[in-house]
Structures are given as C-alpha cells and as structure tokens.
Coordinates of C-alpha atoms in Angstrom, one line a residue:
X1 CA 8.8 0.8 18.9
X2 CA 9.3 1.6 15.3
X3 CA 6.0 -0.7 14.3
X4 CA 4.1 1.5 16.4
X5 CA 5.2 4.7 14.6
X6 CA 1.8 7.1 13.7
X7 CA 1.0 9.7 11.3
X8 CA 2.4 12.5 13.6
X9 CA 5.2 10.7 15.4
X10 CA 6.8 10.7 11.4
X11 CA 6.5 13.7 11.3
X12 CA 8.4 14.6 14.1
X13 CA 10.8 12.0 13.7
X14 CA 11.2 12.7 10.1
X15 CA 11.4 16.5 10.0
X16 CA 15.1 17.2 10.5
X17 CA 16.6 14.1 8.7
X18 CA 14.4 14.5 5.4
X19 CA 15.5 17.8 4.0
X20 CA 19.0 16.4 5.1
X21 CA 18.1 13.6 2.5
X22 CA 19.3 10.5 5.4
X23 CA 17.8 6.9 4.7
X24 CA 18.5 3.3 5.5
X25 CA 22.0 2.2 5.0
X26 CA 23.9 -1.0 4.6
X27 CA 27.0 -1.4 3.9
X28 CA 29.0 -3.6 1.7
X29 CA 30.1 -6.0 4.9
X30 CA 26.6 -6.2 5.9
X31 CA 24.5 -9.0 5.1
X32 CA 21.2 -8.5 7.0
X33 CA 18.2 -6.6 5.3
X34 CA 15.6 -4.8 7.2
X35 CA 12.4 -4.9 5.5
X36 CA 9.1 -2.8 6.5
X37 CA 6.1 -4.4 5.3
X38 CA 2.6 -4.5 6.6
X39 CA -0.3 -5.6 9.0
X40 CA -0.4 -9.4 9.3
X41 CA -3.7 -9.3 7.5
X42 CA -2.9 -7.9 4.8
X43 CA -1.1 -8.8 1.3
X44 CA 2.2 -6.5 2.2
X45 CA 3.5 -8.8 5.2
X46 CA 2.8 -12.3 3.7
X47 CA 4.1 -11.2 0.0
X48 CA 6.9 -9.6 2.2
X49 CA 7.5 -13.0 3.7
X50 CA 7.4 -14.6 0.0
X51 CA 10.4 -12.4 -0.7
X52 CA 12.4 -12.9 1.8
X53 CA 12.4 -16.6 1.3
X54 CA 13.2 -16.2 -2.0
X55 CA 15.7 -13.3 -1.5
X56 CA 17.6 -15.7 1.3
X57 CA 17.6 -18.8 -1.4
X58 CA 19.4 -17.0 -4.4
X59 CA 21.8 -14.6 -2.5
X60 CA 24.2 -14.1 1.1
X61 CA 21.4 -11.6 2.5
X62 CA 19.5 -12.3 5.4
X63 CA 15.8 -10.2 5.6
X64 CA 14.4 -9.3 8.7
X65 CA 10.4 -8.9 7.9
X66 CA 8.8 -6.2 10.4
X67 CA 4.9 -5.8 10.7
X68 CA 4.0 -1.8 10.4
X69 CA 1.1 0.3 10.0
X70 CA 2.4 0.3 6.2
X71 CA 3.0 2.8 3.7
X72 CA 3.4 6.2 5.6
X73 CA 5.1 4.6 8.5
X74 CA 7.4 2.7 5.9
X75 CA 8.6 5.7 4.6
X76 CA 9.2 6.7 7.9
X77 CA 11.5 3.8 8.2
X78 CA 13.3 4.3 5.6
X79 CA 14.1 8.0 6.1
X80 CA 15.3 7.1 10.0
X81 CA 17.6 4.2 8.6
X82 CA 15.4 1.7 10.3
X83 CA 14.2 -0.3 7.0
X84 CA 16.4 -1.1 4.1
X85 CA 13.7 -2.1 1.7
X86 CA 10.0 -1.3 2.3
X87 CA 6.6 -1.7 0.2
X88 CA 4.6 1.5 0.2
X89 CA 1.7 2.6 -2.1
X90 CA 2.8 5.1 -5.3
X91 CA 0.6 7.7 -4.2
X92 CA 1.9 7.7 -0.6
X93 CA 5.8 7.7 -2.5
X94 CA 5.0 10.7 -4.7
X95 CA 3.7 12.6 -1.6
X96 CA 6.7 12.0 0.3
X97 CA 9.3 12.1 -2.2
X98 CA 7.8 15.6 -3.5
X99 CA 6.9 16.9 0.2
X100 CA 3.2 17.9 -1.0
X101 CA 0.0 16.7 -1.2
X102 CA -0.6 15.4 2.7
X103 CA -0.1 17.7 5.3
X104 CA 2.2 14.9 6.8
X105 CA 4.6 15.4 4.4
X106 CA 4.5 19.0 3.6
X107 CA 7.7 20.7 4.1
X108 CA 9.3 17.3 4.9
X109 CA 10.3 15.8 1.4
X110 CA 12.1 12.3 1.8
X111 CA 14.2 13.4 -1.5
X112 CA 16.4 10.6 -0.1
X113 CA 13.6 7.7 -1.3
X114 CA 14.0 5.6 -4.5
X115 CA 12.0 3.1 -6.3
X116 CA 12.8 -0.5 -7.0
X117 CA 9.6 -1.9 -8.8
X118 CA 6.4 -1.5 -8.8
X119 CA 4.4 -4.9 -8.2
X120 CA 0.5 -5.1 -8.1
X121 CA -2.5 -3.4 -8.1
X122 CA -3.8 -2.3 -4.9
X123 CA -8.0 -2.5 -4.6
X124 CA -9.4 0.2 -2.6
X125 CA -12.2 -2.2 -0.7
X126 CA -15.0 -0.4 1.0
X127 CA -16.6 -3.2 2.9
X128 CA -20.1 -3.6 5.4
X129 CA -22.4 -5.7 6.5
X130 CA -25.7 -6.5 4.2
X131 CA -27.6 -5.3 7.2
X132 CA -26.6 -1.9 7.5
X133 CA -28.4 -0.6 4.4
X134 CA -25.2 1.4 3.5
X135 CA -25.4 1.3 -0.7
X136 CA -23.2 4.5 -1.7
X137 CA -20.5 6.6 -0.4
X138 CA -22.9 9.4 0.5
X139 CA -24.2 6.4 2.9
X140 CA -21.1 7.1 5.1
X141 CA -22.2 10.5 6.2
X142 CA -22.5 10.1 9.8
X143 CA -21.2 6.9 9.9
X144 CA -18.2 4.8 12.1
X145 CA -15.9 4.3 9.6
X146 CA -12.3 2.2 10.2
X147 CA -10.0 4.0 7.9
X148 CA -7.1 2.1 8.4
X149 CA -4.1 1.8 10.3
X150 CA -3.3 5.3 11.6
X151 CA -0.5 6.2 9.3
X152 CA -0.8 4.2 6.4
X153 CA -2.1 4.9 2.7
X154 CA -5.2 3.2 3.4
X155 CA -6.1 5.9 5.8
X156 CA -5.4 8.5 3.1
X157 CA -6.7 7.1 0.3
X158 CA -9.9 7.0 2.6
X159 CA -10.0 10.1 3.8
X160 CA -9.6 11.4 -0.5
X161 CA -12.3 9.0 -1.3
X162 CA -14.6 10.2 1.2
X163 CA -14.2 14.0 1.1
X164 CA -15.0 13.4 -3.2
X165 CA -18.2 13.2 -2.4
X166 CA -18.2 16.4 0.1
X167 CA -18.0 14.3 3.2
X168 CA -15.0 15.8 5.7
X169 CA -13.2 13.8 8.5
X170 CA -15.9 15.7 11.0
X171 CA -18.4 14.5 9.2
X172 CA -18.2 11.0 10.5
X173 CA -16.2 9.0 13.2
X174 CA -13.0 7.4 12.9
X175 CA -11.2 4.3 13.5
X176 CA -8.0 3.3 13.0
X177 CA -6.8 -0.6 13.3
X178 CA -5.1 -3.0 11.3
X179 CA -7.5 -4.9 8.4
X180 CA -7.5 -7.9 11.1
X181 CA -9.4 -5.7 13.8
X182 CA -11.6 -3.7 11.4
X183 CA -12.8 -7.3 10.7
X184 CA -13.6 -8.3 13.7
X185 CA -14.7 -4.5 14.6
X186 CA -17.8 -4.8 11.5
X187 CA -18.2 -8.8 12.8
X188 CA -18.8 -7.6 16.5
X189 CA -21.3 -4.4 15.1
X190 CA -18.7 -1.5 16.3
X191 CA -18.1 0.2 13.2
X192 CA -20.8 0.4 9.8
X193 CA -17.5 0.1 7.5
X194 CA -14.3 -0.4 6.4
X195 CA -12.1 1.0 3.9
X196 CA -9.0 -2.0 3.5
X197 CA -6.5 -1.5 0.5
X198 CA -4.8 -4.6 -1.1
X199 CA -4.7 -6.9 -3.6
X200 CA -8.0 -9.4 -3.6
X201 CA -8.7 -11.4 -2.2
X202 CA -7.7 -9.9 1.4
X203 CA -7.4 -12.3 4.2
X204 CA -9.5 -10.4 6.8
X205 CA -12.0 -9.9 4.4
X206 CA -12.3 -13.6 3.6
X207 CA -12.6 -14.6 6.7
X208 CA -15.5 -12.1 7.6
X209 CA -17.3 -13.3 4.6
X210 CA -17.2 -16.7 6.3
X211 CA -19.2 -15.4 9.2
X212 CA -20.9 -12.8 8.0
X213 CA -23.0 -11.5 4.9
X214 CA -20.7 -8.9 4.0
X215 CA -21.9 -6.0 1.3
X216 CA -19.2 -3.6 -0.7
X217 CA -19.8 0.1 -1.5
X218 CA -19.1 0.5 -4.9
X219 CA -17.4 3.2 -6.5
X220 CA -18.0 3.9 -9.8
X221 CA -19.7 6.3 -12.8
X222 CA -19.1 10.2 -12.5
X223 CA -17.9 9.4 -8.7
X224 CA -14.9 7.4 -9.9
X225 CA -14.3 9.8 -12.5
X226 CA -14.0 13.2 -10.1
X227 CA -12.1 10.4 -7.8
X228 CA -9.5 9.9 -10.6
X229 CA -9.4 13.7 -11.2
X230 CA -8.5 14.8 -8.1
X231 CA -5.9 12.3 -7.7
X232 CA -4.2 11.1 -11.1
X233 CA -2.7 7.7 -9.2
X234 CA -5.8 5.9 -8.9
X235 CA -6.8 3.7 -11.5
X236 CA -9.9 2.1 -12.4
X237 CA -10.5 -1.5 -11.0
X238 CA -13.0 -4.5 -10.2
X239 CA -13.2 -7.0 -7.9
X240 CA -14.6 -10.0 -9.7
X241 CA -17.8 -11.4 -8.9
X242 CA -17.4 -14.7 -6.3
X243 CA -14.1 -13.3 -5.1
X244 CA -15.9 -13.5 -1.7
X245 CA -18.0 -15.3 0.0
X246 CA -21.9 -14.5 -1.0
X247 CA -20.2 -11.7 -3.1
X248 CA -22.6 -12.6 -6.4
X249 CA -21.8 -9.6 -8.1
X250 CA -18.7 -7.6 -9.8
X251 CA -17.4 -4.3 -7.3
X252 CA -16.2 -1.2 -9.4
X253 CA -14.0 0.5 -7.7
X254 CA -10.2 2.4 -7.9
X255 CA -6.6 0.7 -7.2
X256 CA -3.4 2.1 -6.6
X257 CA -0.3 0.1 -7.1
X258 CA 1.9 -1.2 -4.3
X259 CA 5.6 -1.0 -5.1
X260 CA 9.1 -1.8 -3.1
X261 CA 10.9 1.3 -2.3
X262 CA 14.6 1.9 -0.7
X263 CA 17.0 4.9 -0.2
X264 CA 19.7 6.2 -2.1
X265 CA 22.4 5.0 -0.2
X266 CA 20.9 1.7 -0.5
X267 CA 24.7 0.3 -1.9
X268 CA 24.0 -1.2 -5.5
X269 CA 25.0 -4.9 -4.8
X270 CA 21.8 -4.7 -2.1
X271 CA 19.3 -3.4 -4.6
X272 CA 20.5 -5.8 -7.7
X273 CA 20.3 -8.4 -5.1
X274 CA 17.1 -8.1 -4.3
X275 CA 15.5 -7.4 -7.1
X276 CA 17.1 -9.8 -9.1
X277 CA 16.3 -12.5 -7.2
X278 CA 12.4 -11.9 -7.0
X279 CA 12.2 -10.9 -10.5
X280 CA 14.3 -14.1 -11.6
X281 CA 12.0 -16.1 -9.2
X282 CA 8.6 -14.9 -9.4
X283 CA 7.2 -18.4 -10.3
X284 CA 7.8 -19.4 -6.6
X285 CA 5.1 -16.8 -5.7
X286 CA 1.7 -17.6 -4.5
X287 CA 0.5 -14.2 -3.8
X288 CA 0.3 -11.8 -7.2
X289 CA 2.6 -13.5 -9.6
X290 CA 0.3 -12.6 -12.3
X291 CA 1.3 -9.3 -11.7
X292 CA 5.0 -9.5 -10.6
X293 CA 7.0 -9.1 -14.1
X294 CA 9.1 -7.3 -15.5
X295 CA 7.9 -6.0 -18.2
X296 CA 5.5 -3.8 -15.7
X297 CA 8.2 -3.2 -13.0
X298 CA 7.7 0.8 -13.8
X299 CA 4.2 0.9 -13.8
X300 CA 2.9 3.9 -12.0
X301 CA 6.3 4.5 -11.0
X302 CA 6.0 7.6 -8.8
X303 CA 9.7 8.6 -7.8
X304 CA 13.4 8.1 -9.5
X305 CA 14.6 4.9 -9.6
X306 CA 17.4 3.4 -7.6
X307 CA 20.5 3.0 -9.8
X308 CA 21.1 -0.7 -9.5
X309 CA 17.2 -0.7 -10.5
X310 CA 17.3 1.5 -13.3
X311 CA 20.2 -0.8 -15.0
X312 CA 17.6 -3.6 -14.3
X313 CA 14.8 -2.3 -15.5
X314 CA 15.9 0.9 -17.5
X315 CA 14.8 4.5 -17.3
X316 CA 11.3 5.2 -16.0
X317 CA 9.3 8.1 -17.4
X318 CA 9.4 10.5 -14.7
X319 CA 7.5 13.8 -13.6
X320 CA 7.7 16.3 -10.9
X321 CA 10.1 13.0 -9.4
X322 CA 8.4 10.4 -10.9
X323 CA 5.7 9.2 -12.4
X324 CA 2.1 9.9 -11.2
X325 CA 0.1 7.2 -12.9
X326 CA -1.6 4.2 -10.7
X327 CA -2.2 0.7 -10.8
X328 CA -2.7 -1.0 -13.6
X329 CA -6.5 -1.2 -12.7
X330 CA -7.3 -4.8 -12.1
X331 CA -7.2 -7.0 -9.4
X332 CA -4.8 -10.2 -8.2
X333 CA -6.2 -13.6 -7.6
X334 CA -4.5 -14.8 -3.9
X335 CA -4.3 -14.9 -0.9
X336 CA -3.7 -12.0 1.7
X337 CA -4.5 -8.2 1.0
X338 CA -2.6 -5.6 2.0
X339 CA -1.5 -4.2 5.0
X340 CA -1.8 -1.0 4.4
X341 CA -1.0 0.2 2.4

C-alpha cells in the first residue's frame, strides 16, 4: 500500500525511476487527480480536503485525497506516478530535487519534481508533559522521543534539531507514528516527547492539552541560531501564548514552510486548474488563509516551478534548483497541524 511507503522502501522504489526523471502523469482526457497529503491529525490532510472541495467546485477535476506519512513519502508518490499533486515541506523538496542532504535521497535526485506554491509556515513543535521535568533540548539526551511518521519531514527535521545540540539518533530511543498516536503515546506515559510539524494549532496537540498539562521545549537564542546555520530553510517562529490549553506563555521556536509540489509532466491545464482555483478561492478556507496568497506563493520556494505555475505566479528566484529560504517565520491560527510533514 502506497500510504504505508517508509523511508527505505522510497528508496528502493525510487532509485531507478528518479535519475530517469518519471513522475505522476495525467493526461489531457483525464479528469481525476491523485493528491498525497498527510496524517489525519495533522494540517496537510484536512487543508488537503479544503482543496479538493474547492478544486471540484470551480473546475471538471475530480481529487482523490490519500492519507501518507507526508513529505518524504509524497515525493515518493510523485516520482512513482502514484500522486498528481502532493504537499511536502521545502526542505524535504530541495533534498530530493538536488539528491543531497539526506542519505535517502543521495544519489536519487527526483529532477522530475516541480513547485506549484508555497502556502504556510510549518511550526516545528516539540511537545511533553509538565511532569517530565524536560526544559531544553539537551533534556532529550536519553530520552523516548516520537520523531514522526517514519518517512516524513517531521522525522528529519527532528533528527537535525536534535543532533544541533550534539545529541545522535543512538543517543536516545525512537518512535515513529502519526501526530494522532504520538498523542496518545505522551497521554498513556510511553514516550517523554514529541517532535509534530504543522501549522498551530495542531489537532493532536489540542486535544492532549484537554487531558493533559502539556509543556513545550523551546528553541531559541544561540541554539536557534546554529539551528538556522546548519540548515538555511528554517525560519524563526512563535507559537503565541494561549494557543493551547494551559499554554500561558509564548514558544520560540523554527518553521519551515509547507508547499504543493507536482511533476513535470503534470500537463498545464492540470496545474493552472488547480492552482487557480485555490488561489482564486482562498476565502473559503478555514485552515491558514492568512497565509494562502498570492503575493507569497514563492516564498521559500526550493525547486523550479511548474510552467503553468510560473505563468501564474512568475519566475521564482532560484538556486542550486530553487530557492533555499524557509517559512515565513510565524504561525497560522486554525485548526489541524500537519501531517507530516
């Protein structure tokens, strides 16, 4: 099942077809649209689901929304041919576009993948209990730590956060679920922590603040800085005080942004289409429409633009393939978070 695609399984899958530059088609004729999104409790499948209503309203496509382990698995997708259109962190599209930076995607380069928009900022959260006395990242050291969806950006972004303060992946022990299970992993005392990437507030988070006396680990001063070093997509961020539940204070932490990617065969009608219709429509959004404009569509943009995306929005600013910068460093006021990224 493509939904339960991991890390190493893309790999493998993706190895040949890559460097051969294959992706998601659909032609002309066609009128149904695959599109990879998320975990349920995140931001990616609901604001996935927000799309495809509107997308369905204002033109002849049909989408078909699949639930993933997000991001690495999306691209995955798209390089197979599975997905048409998926959401996938900018970090995690740099990497794969450029074959470097993860071990994943190292000698694999998905020089088939294209940008549509970027959309929103995507808070790293690193949540606890109140109980477990965990204040800093150096805290984690030791620790049972859910990272994320095995395959997804969440799980890399954790994995760069943590080894920034010189802890390494055998330095602690690792879970890997969706943001749902992670929840109910801190709720039922199996794991000290969480690292969940999306837009706030996040859905699983909410509703473990309504049980629980949940904590964050902040991220912030010299640590954010030698973060945003080391990897030039993360951007400053905050998660406002009362965001939560008992949350009485302000979080600093780093965001990445979450954008819709698609392939290069992806015909033109598709892609101006679909991203037409959302950026024409974005007032019927609940989730992020603060963020969702067009005058920040190529924010952080990290890889060439489709075509039919670039006579939208115009040319991005690229490097090395696109873009490196991140999110726009603040957070979104809804509903969900993401899945994955």
């Amino acid at each position: 099942m493509v939904g339960e695609l991991n890390r190493r399984g893309f790999v493998k899958a993706v190895g040949a077809t890559g460097l051969l530059g294959l992706s998601g088609t659909t032609s002309a004729q066609q009128q149904r649209l695959t599109w990879f999104a998320g975990g349920t409790g995140g931001t990616y499948f609901p604001l996935s689901n927000q799309f495809k209503t509107i997308i369905e309203n204002n033109t002849d496509y049909t989408v078909q929304v699949q639930s993933t382990g997000a991001s690495v698995e999306n691209v995955g997708g798209l390089a197979q041919g599975n997905a048409d259109f998926a959401l996938i962190q900018n970090d995690v599209a740099f990497y794969a576009y450029n074959g470097t930076g993860i071990s994943e995607f190292q000698g694999t380069a998905i020089k088939s993948l294209r940008g549509v928009a970027t959309l929103y900022p995507e808070t790293i959260h690193i949540v606890t209990l109140q109980e477990s006395n965990i204040d800093t990242l150096e805290d984690l050291q030791g620790k049972t730590i859910n990272t994320g969806d095995l395959g997804s950006g969440t799980q890399l972004n954790a994995i760069q956060i943590l080894e920034s303060v010189g802890i390494q992946q055998n330095d602690f022990t690792q879970q890997n679920t969706s943001f749902s299970q992670a929840a109910d992993q801190l709720r039922n005392g199996d794991i000290d922590a969480a690292f969940v990437v999306g837009g706030w507030p996040v859905g699983a988070i909410e509703e473990l603040a309504t049980t629980n006396n949940i904590a964050f680990v902040q991220i912030s001063g010299q640590t954010r800085q030698n973060i945003r070093n080391q990897a030039t997509w993360f951007a400053d961020d905050t998660i406002p005080a009362g965001t939560y539940s008992g949350q009485n204070e302000p979080v600093q932490t780093v965001a990445v942004q979450a954008m819709i990617a698609t392939t290069q065969d992806q015909p033109n009608p598709a892609v101006s289409g679909v991203t037409e219709s959302i950026f024409n429509n974005t007032g019927q959004l609940t989730l992020k429409q603060q963020f969702i404009n067009r005058k920040t569509a190529l924010d952080g943009m990290s890889i060439p633009l489709h075509p039919a995306a670039r006579e939208i929005f115009g040319p991005a600013t690229t490097q090395g393939g696109g873009n490196q910068g991140g999110g726009s460093g603040s957070g979104g006021n809804d509903s969900g978070g993401n899945g994955g990224s």
